[in-house]
Short mmCIF file of C-alpha atoms and ligand atoms in Angstrom, two decimals:
data_model
loop_
_atom_site.label_atom_id
_atom_site.label_comp_id
_atom_site.label_asym_id
_atom_site.label_seq_id
_atom_site.Cartn_x
_atom_site.Cartn_y
_atom_site.Cartn_z
CA UNK A 1 46.39 96.27 137.60
CA UNK A 2 49.97 97.76 137.37
CA UNK A 3 50.88 99.99 134.27
CA UNK A 4 52.62 98.08 131.41
CA UNK A 5 56.03 99.49 131.50
CA UNK A 6 57.01 100.65 127.88
CA UNK A 7 60.41 101.22 126.45
CA UNK A 8 60.65 103.37 123.55
CA UNK A 9 63.22 103.31 120.55
CA UNK A 10 63.30 106.46 118.73
CA UNK A 11 61.52 109.82 119.72
CA UNK A 12 61.02 111.85 116.60
CA UNK A 13 57.83 112.91 114.53
CA UNK A 14 56.25 109.49 115.65
CA UNK A 15 56.99 110.12 119.36
CA UNK A 16 53.35 111.11 119.28
CA UNK A 17 52.74 107.42 119.72
CA UNK A 18 54.72 107.13 122.88
CA UNK A 19 53.02 110.20 124.25
CA UNK A 20 49.62 108.50 123.36
CA UNK A 21 50.80 105.45 125.25
CA UNK A 22 51.83 107.10 128.27
CA UNK A 23 49.00 106.98 130.52
CA UNK A 24 50.28 106.49 134.22
CA UNK A 25 47.88 104.77 136.45
CA UNK A 26 45.79 104.09 133.31
CA UNK A 27 47.18 101.11 131.97
CA UNK A 28 50.60 102.11 130.43
CA UNK A 29 53.42 104.23 130.91
CA UNK A 30 56.82 104.98 129.31
CA UNK A 31 59.84 103.90 131.64
CA UNK A 32 62.64 103.99 129.39
CA UNK A 33 63.73 105.73 126.08
CA UNK A 34 66.64 105.67 123.49
CA UNK A 35 67.44 107.93 120.67
CA UNK A 36 70.56 108.89 119.01
CA UNK A 37 69.90 112.37 118.74
CA UNK A 38 70.32 114.67 121.86
CA UNK A 39 67.39 117.05 120.55
CA UNK A 40 65.13 114.15 120.78
CA UNK A 41 66.48 113.00 124.22
CA UNK A 42 66.12 116.39 125.56
CA UNK A 43 62.39 116.79 124.24
CA UNK A 44 61.60 113.09 125.91
CA UNK A 45 62.82 114.10 129.32
CA UNK A 46 59.85 116.34 130.42
CA UNK A 47 57.42 114.42 128.46
CA UNK A 48 58.08 111.24 130.54
CA UNK A 49 59.24 112.33 133.99
CA UNK A 50 61.41 109.70 135.87
CA UNK A 51 61.98 107.58 132.77
CA UNK A 52 65.47 106.39 131.92
CA UNK A 53 66.61 108.33 128.78
CA UNK A 54 69.72 107.19 126.87
CA UNK A 55 71.43 106.53 123.65
CA UNK A 56 71.54 102.97 123.28
CA UNK A 57 68.61 100.91 122.19
CA UNK A 58 70.04 97.69 123.89
CA UNK A 59 69.85 99.41 127.46
CA UNK A 60 66.16 99.77 126.89
CA UNK A 61 65.76 96.59 125.37
CA UNK A 62 67.30 94.82 128.34
CA UNK A 63 65.90 96.91 131.18
CA UNK A 64 64.13 94.83 133.77
CA UNK A 65 61.74 97.67 134.20
CA UNK A 66 60.58 97.58 130.61
CA UNK A 67 57.69 95.17 129.91
CA UNK A 68 57.15 95.86 126.12
CA UNK A 69 59.27 98.01 123.57
CA UNK A 70 57.54 100.34 120.87
CA UNK A 71 59.90 100.70 117.81
CA UNK A 72 59.37 104.22 116.49
CA UNK A 73 62.74 104.50 114.43
CA UNK A 74 63.14 105.00 110.54
CA UNK A 75 61.85 102.00 108.26
CA UNK A 76 65.38 100.34 107.60
CA UNK A 77 65.83 99.86 111.41
CA UNK A 78 62.69 98.05 112.33
CA UNK A 79 63.49 94.64 111.54
CA UNK A 80 66.60 94.42 113.66
CA UNK A 81 65.40 96.37 116.64
CA UNK A 82 61.95 94.23 116.56
CA UNK A 83 63.91 91.14 116.47
CA UNK A 84 66.23 92.28 119.29
CA UNK A 85 63.36 92.97 121.51
CA UNK A 86 61.49 89.79 120.60
CA UNK A 87 64.90 87.90 121.49
CA UNK A 88 64.79 89.53 124.88
CA UNK A 89 61.27 88.17 125.42
CA UNK A 90 59.62 91.52 125.41
CA UNK A 91 56.38 92.16 123.30
CA UNK A 92 56.95 94.65 120.60
CA UNK A 93 55.18 97.26 118.71
CA UNK A 94 56.87 98.05 115.42
CA UNK A 95 55.62 100.93 113.37
CA UNK A 96 54.76 100.35 109.75
CA UNK A 97 56.29 99.39 107.45
CA UNK A 98 57.33 96.26 109.03
CA UNK A 99 60.75 96.12 107.18
CA UNK A 100 62.17 97.55 103.79
CA UNK A 101 62.55 94.09 102.19
CA UNK A 102 60.74 90.79 102.12
CA UNK A 103 63.30 88.69 103.74
CA UNK A 104 63.59 90.68 106.71
CA UNK A 105 59.89 90.89 107.34
CA UNK A 106 59.67 87.19 107.14
CA UNK A 107 62.87 87.11 109.53
CA UNK A 108 60.90 89.07 112.09
CA UNK A 109 57.80 86.82 112.01
CA UNK A 110 59.93 83.72 112.29
CA UNK A 111 61.79 85.32 115.27
CA UNK A 112 58.51 86.11 116.98
CA UNK A 113 57.32 82.48 116.28
CA UNK A 114 60.61 80.81 117.51
CA UNK A 115 60.75 82.86 121.01
CA UNK A 116 56.99 82.96 121.43
CA UNK A 117 57.04 86.56 121.91
CA UNK A 118 54.16 88.77 120.92
CA UNK A 119 54.59 90.89 117.98
CA UNK A 120 52.30 94.11 116.71
CA UNK A 121 52.62 95.87 113.72
CA UNK A 122 51.25 99.51 114.01
CA UNK A 123 49.27 99.77 111.05
CA UNK A 124 46.73 102.69 112.33
CA UNK A 125 44.61 102.80 109.43
CA UNK A 126 42.85 99.68 110.48
CA UNK A 127 41.55 101.82 113.47
CA UNK A 128 40.70 104.84 111.33
CA UNK A 129 36.82 105.62 111.43
CA UNK A 130 36.53 106.03 107.65
CA UNK A 131 38.31 102.69 107.00
CA UNK A 132 36.05 100.98 109.47
CA UNK A 133 32.98 102.45 107.93
CA UNK A 134 33.77 101.51 104.80
CA UNK A 135 34.66 97.77 105.94
CA UNK A 136 31.14 97.60 107.68
CA UNK A 137 29.13 98.76 104.49
CA UNK A 138 31.15 95.91 102.37
CA UNK A 139 30.36 93.14 105.18
CA UNK A 140 26.75 94.35 105.39
CA UNK A 141 26.54 93.45 101.54
CA UNK A 142 25.56 96.93 100.52
CA UNK A 143 27.81 96.68 97.33
CA UNK A 144 27.50 93.02 96.75
CA UNK A 145 30.87 90.95 96.53
CA UNK A 146 33.89 93.26 96.16
CA UNK A 147 35.38 92.93 92.55
CA UNK A 148 37.63 96.04 92.27
CA UNK A 149 39.19 98.59 94.36
CA UNK A 150 40.75 101.86 93.30
CA UNK A 151 42.81 104.03 95.78
CA UNK A 152 44.08 107.40 95.11
CA UNK A 153 46.50 109.00 97.66
CA UNK A 154 46.89 112.94 97.30
CA UNK A 155 49.97 113.48 99.71
CA UNK A 156 49.55 117.21 99.81
CA UNK A 157 52.45 117.63 102.38
CA UNK A 158 54.70 115.44 100.40
CA UNK A 159 57.40 117.78 99.89
CA UNK A 160 57.57 118.64 103.72
CA UNK A 161 57.16 115.07 104.79
CA UNK A 162 58.89 112.86 102.40
CA UNK A 163 61.69 114.96 100.52
CA UNK A 164 63.27 116.65 103.51
CA UNK A 165 64.77 113.73 105.45
CA UNK A 166 65.65 109.93 105.42
CA UNK A 167 62.33 109.33 103.71
CA UNK A 168 63.76 110.67 100.37
CA UNK A 169 66.11 108.04 100.23
CA UNK A 170 65.97 104.34 98.98
CA UNK A 171 68.67 103.34 101.38
CA UNK A 172 66.13 104.12 104.16
CA UNK A 173 62.90 103.23 102.83
CA UNK A 174 63.33 101.27 99.62
CA UNK A 175 60.65 103.44 98.19
CA UNK A 176 57.39 105.36 99.09
CA UNK A 177 55.28 102.43 98.07
CA UNK A 178 56.52 100.78 101.25
CA UNK A 179 56.84 103.93 103.30
CA UNK A 180 53.60 105.44 102.48
CA UNK A 181 51.62 102.98 100.66
CA UNK A 182 51.99 100.03 103.20
CA UNK A 183 48.87 101.66 104.89
CA UNK A 184 46.83 101.74 101.96
CA UNK A 185 47.93 98.51 100.39
CA UNK A 186 47.04 96.78 103.78
CA UNK A 187 43.67 98.53 103.95
CA UNK A 188 42.85 97.64 100.33
CA UNK A 189 43.78 93.97 101.19
CA UNK A 190 41.42 94.12 104.25
CA UNK A 191 38.47 95.38 102.18
CA UNK A 192 38.93 92.88 99.49
CA UNK A 193 39.60 90.13 102.00
CA UNK A 194 42.80 88.94 99.96
CA UNK A 195 46.32 89.77 99.24
CA UNK A 196 48.05 90.70 96.41
CA UNK A 197 49.78 88.02 94.21
CA UNK A 198 50.71 89.92 91.07
CA UNK A 199 51.55 93.57 90.70
CA UNK A 200 52.78 95.97 88.04
CA UNK A 201 53.73 99.62 88.35
CA UNK A 202 54.98 102.88 86.87
CA UNK A 203 56.41 105.75 88.51
CA UNK A 204 59.01 108.60 88.43
CA UNK A 205 60.52 111.39 90.33
CA UNK A 206 58.96 114.26 88.54
CA UNK A 207 59.12 117.38 90.72
CA UNK A 208 61.34 117.24 93.53
CA UNK A 209 64.40 115.77 91.76
CA UNK A 210 64.69 118.86 89.93
CA UNK A 211 64.54 121.43 92.86
CA UNK A 212 68.22 122.40 93.40
CA UNK A 213 67.66 123.64 97.03
CA UNK A 214 69.04 120.82 99.12
CA UNK A 215 70.62 120.79 102.39
CA UNK A 216 74.39 120.01 102.76
CA UNK A 217 74.89 116.47 104.16
CA UNK A 218 74.59 116.57 107.78
CA UNK A 219 72.85 120.03 108.05
CA UNK A 220 69.91 119.65 110.14
CA UNK A 221 66.21 120.45 108.88
CA UNK A 222 65.26 124.08 109.35
CA UNK A 223 62.85 124.78 111.97
CA UNK A 224 59.93 125.75 109.48
CA UNK A 225 60.48 122.38 107.50
CA UNK A 226 56.60 121.91 107.73
CA UNK A 227 54.03 124.66 107.79
CA UNK A 228 50.35 124.10 107.27
CA UNK A 229 49.77 126.77 104.84
CA UNK A 230 53.14 127.57 103.46
CA UNK A 231 55.66 125.66 101.14
CA UNK A 232 53.37 125.89 97.86
CA UNK A 233 54.04 125.26 94.91
CA UNK A 234 56.67 122.54 95.33
CA UNK A 235 59.04 124.64 93.46
CA UNK A 236 59.10 127.03 96.30
CA UNK A 237 60.50 124.15 98.69
CA UNK A 238 63.81 124.91 100.32
CA UNK A 239 66.03 122.59 102.40
CA UNK A 240 65.11 119.20 100.75
CA UNK A 241 67.14 116.22 101.63
CA UNK A 242 70.62 116.14 100.12
CA UNK A 243 69.68 112.57 98.39
CA UNK A 244 66.57 112.38 96.71
CA UNK A 245 66.24 108.92 94.88
CA UNK A 246 62.66 107.77 95.60
CA UNK A 247 59.75 108.59 93.27
CA UNK A 248 56.90 111.31 93.69
CA UNK A 249 54.40 109.74 91.52
CA UNK A 250 53.54 105.89 91.47
CA UNK A 251 50.85 104.00 89.84
CA UNK A 252 50.21 100.47 90.63
CA UNK A 253 47.98 97.72 89.53
CA UNK A 254 47.40 94.62 91.49
CA UNK A 255 45.75 91.05 91.27
CA UNK A 256 44.71 89.50 94.34
CA UNK A 257 44.81 85.89 95.29
CA UNK A 258 40.83 85.92 95.32
CA UNK A 259 40.61 87.43 91.86
CA UNK A 260 40.08 91.02 92.87
CA UNK A 261 41.75 93.75 90.57
CA UNK A 262 43.15 96.66 92.50
CA UNK A 263 44.68 99.97 91.75
CA UNK A 264 46.82 102.60 93.96
CA UNK A 265 47.97 105.82 92.80
CA UNK A 266 50.31 107.94 94.89
CA UNK A 267 51.14 111.76 94.14
CA UNK A 268 53.34 113.92 96.49
CA UNK A 269 52.83 117.39 94.85
CA UNK A 270 49.08 117.80 95.25
CA UNK A 271 47.86 120.88 96.88
CA UNK A 272 45.25 118.86 99.13
CA UNK A 273 46.05 115.82 101.28
CA UNK A 274 43.54 113.13 101.50
CA UNK A 275 42.87 109.58 100.22
CA UNK A 276 39.95 108.52 97.98
CA UNK A 277 38.80 104.94 97.85
CA UNK A 278 36.20 103.55 95.42
CA UNK A 279 35.20 100.07 96.00
CA UNK A 280 33.09 98.31 93.35
CA UNK A 281 31.05 95.10 93.93
CA UNK A 282 29.01 93.23 91.85
CA UNK A 283 25.84 95.10 93.25
CA UNK A 284 26.87 98.51 93.89
CA UNK A 285 29.84 100.96 94.44
CA UNK A 286 30.97 102.99 97.52
CA UNK A 287 33.20 106.11 97.61
CA UNK A 288 34.59 108.15 100.56
CA UNK A 289 34.59 112.12 100.33
CA UNK A 290 37.14 113.13 102.99
CA UNK A 291 38.79 110.79 105.00
CA UNK A 292 38.45 112.54 108.56
CA UNK A 293 35.57 113.66 110.91
CA UNK A 294 33.11 115.79 108.58
CA UNK A 295 33.71 113.14 105.81
CA UNK A 296 31.40 110.70 104.17
CA UNK A 297 31.03 107.42 102.65
CA UNK A 298 28.32 107.29 99.77
CA UNK A 299 26.95 104.30 98.23
CA UNK A 300 25.28 103.95 94.84
CA UNK A 301 23.43 100.37 94.53
CA UNK A 302 19.76 100.87 93.75
CA UNK A 303 19.80 101.39 89.90
CA UNK A 304 21.62 102.40 86.83
CA UNK A 305 21.70 106.19 85.72
CA UNK A 306 24.19 108.77 84.47
CA UNK A 307 26.03 111.02 86.73
CA UNK A 308 24.22 111.09 89.98
CA UNK A 309 25.62 113.16 92.73
CA UNK A 310 22.83 112.15 95.18
CA UNK A 311 23.82 108.52 96.39
CA UNK A 312 21.57 105.86 97.53
CA UNK A 313 22.97 106.12 101.03
CA UNK A 314 25.36 108.14 102.84
CA UNK A 315 26.99 107.62 106.12
CA UNK A 316 28.98 110.22 108.04
CA UNK A 317 32.53 109.42 109.39
CA UNK A 318 31.92 109.02 112.90
CA UNK A 319 33.71 111.33 115.40
CA UNK A 320 35.64 109.26 118.09
CA UNK A 321 36.08 110.55 121.66
CA UNK A 322 39.62 111.00 121.59
CA UNK A 323 40.12 112.31 118.11
CA UNK A 324 43.88 112.98 118.36
CA UNK A 325 46.47 111.17 115.82
CA UNK A 326 44.99 110.18 112.50
CA UNK A 327 41.18 110.57 112.98
CA UNK A 328 41.24 108.93 116.52
CA UNK A 329 43.21 105.88 115.03
CA UNK A 330 46.27 105.96 117.18
CA UNK A 331 44.73 106.05 120.69
CA UNK A 332 42.50 103.11 119.51
CA UNK A 333 45.86 101.43 118.32
CA UNK A 334 47.67 101.82 121.53
CA UNK A 335 44.60 100.41 123.20
CA UNK A 336 44.94 97.28 121.32
CA UNK A 337 48.61 96.73 121.62
CA UNK A 338 48.60 97.18 125.28
CA UNK A 339 45.65 94.62 125.62
CA UNK A 340 47.69 92.33 123.15
CA UNK A 341 50.95 92.73 125.04
CA UNK A 342 49.40 91.72 128.27
CA UNK A 343 46.87 89.38 127.17
CA UNK A 344 47.51 88.08 123.79
CA UNK A 345 44.35 87.24 121.58
CA UNK A 346 43.44 88.23 118.13
CA UNK A 347 43.74 91.86 117.10
CA UNK A 348 42.52 93.83 114.12
CA UNK A 349 45.93 94.44 112.83
CA UNK A 350 47.89 91.61 111.70
CA UNK A 351 51.68 90.92 111.10
CA UNK A 352 51.04 88.52 108.17
CA UNK A 353 49.04 91.35 106.65
CA UNK A 354 51.81 93.73 107.35
CA UNK A 355 54.32 91.39 105.55
CA UNK A 356 51.88 91.22 102.53
CA UNK A 357 51.62 94.85 102.16
CA UNK A 358 55.28 95.21 102.18
CA UNK A 359 55.71 92.46 99.86
CA UNK A 360 53.37 93.95 97.41
CA UNK A 361 55.17 97.18 97.78
CA UNK A 362 58.62 95.72 97.26
CA UNK A 363 57.51 93.82 93.97
CA UNK A 364 55.74 97.17 92.96
CA UNK A 365 58.69 99.23 93.39
CA UNK A 366 60.98 96.57 91.53
CA UNK A 367 58.23 96.85 88.77
CA UNK A 368 58.15 100.53 88.41
CA UNK A 369 62.26 100.59 88.24
CA UNK A 370 62.19 98.26 85.47
CA UNK A 371 60.03 99.85 83.10
CA UNK A 372 56.92 98.40 84.59
CA UNK A 373 57.42 94.73 84.34
CA UNK A 374 54.84 92.48 86.21
CA UNK A 375 56.00 90.98 89.22
CA UNK A 376 54.75 87.94 91.37
CA UNK A 377 54.41 88.50 95.15
CA UNK A 378 55.78 85.63 97.11
CA UNK A 379 53.41 84.28 99.61
CA UNK A 380 54.42 83.81 103.25
CA UNK A 381 55.31 80.33 104.50
CA UNK A 382 51.75 78.68 105.27
CA UNK A 383 52.86 77.26 108.55
CA UNK A 384 54.05 80.66 109.70
CA UNK A 385 51.02 82.34 108.51
CA UNK A 386 48.99 79.75 110.39
CA UNK A 387 50.70 80.48 113.52
CA UNK A 388 49.79 84.27 113.35
CA UNK A 389 46.43 83.69 112.20
CA UNK A 390 45.76 81.53 115.52
CA UNK A 391 46.75 84.56 117.55
CA UNK A 392 50.43 83.77 118.01
CA UNK A 393 49.65 80.45 119.77
CA UNK A 394 50.68 76.88 119.59
N1 NAD B 401 51.59 104.94 111.43
C1 NAD B 401 51.74 106.15 111.08
O1 NAD B 401 50.68 106.84 110.57
C2 NAD B 401 53.18 106.79 110.83
C3 NAD B 401 53.15 108.27 110.76
C4 NAD B 401 54.46 108.83 110.62
C5 NAD B 401 55.83 107.90 110.89
N2 NAD B 401 55.55 106.67 111.01
C6 NAD B 401 56.41 105.71 110.90
O2 NAD B 401 57.23 105.92 112.13
C7 NAD B 401 58.66 105.67 112.15
C8 NAD B 401 59.34 107.10 112.60
O3 NAD B 401 58.98 108.04 111.71
P1 NAD B 401 59.44 109.60 112.14
O4 NAD B 401 58.57 110.40 111.30
O5 NAD B 401 59.14 109.71 113.61
O6 NAD B 401 60.99 109.69 111.91
P2 NAD B 401 61.82 110.77 112.71
O7 NAD B 401 62.99 110.53 111.78
O8 NAD B 401 60.94 111.85 112.91
O9 NAD B 401 62.14 110.03 114.06
C9 NAD B 401 63.17 108.93 113.96
C10 NAD B 401 63.81 108.80 115.52
O10 NAD B 401 64.43 107.61 115.58
C11 NAD B 401 65.84 108.00 116.17
N3 NAD B 401 66.51 106.61 115.60
C12 NAD B 401 67.22 106.19 114.68
N4 NAD B 401 67.69 105.02 114.81
C13 NAD B 401 67.53 104.69 116.23
C14 NAD B 401 68.05 103.76 116.84
N5 NAD B 401 68.71 102.74 116.50
N6 NAD B 401 67.90 103.73 118.22
C15 NAD B 401 67.20 104.73 118.77
N7 NAD B 401 66.54 105.77 118.06
C16 NAD B 401 67.01 105.88 116.90
C17 NAD B 401 66.24 109.26 115.30
O11 NAD B 401 67.36 109.82 115.94
C18 NAD B 401 64.84 109.95 115.24
O12 NAD B 401 64.85 110.84 116.59
C19 NAD B 401 58.85 105.56 110.66
O13 NAD B 401 59.10 104.06 110.41
C20 NAD B 401 57.72 105.89 110.01
O14 NAD B 401 57.52 105.08 108.68
C21 NAD B 401 54.16 106.13 110.80
#
């Protein structure tokens, strides 16, 4: 079978997804790429020998040698670029979040439906071994029916990753409850088997807002903007984005449409980076310790007790063959996209769920910027939801 020919829009940090997808002779290869930034284009040329590299995304979208498009650009550009690709009849992979407002999400879904072109949103966490392990434990009934989920996200590299470029600006992300939490709100919805219908949040810019060491507008990021062991504590950060108007701490409460109550907390100035999920059912509780290879999910379900470090069951997070990219999630995500772009069918990721995670994040952001007032999350048009739930057919 010939390779699926991929056109790539945006080759920054997340260019890793394009490199993962480039498997000449093994199902998919990159044949065209567009990025505004000459540095990005220079890096792309040797990574994809023979690919057409250009500045204008339209040349990629309209290229007859492109079968499907990967949208890997900043968040506020996703919806327009995805719609252009869909209108050109090219199946599209869009990075999360699907868009930075609810209306744009709905427009992308509607365009996919109207054009009959396949839409895929890259929520890679649905392919993360730790998430699948938790979901399997829940589905086996080990903790009974899920009643409440509490997620804590310690974003240890927050200063490097989110406060040194466009991520720090509401203009580009709306807020980090979309940019960052869209992943976890989606997983939380998946584990609970429901969508948020009511949300309330508090948040603040507590640490990075006070740091005066900003770059001048237009000045590029320094080469050492990210280091594994450096830049700690946060006040030693240098070269922050000229504009910082997103929150670095957010606390969100959610009620889902099936009655589940959930909480999500995000902090960008912790020393360590990981996510901790606690899921409590009506017959037990699970919690993850570590979220990559070497981590474990522990279950307590046999009896009541005081503090008990020893769980009733412990499951190691499986190590996958290709451990690259988010605990092995990225290669699996690309496998699923390539299969879907070619053949269609159901997928573990879901455009409807992607829209619902953005919708919850948008309303939570509104809540935290208005003193914590509760907000209703609008449901998706049921007819549109049904189209996607059928696997984008009919
Ligand atoms: N799923 C994940 O785990 C994950 C991880 C990191 C980033 N992301 C998402 O991936 C996307 C890209 O993030 P990043 O960190 O790579 O950003 P980045 O800033 O490093 O790279 C974005 C690139 O897009 C280019 N660009 C912007 N507008 C363009 C346009 N109209 N046409 C062509 N190129 C354009 C920029 O020049 C830049 O090179 C974001 O939406 C982000 O949220 C997802």
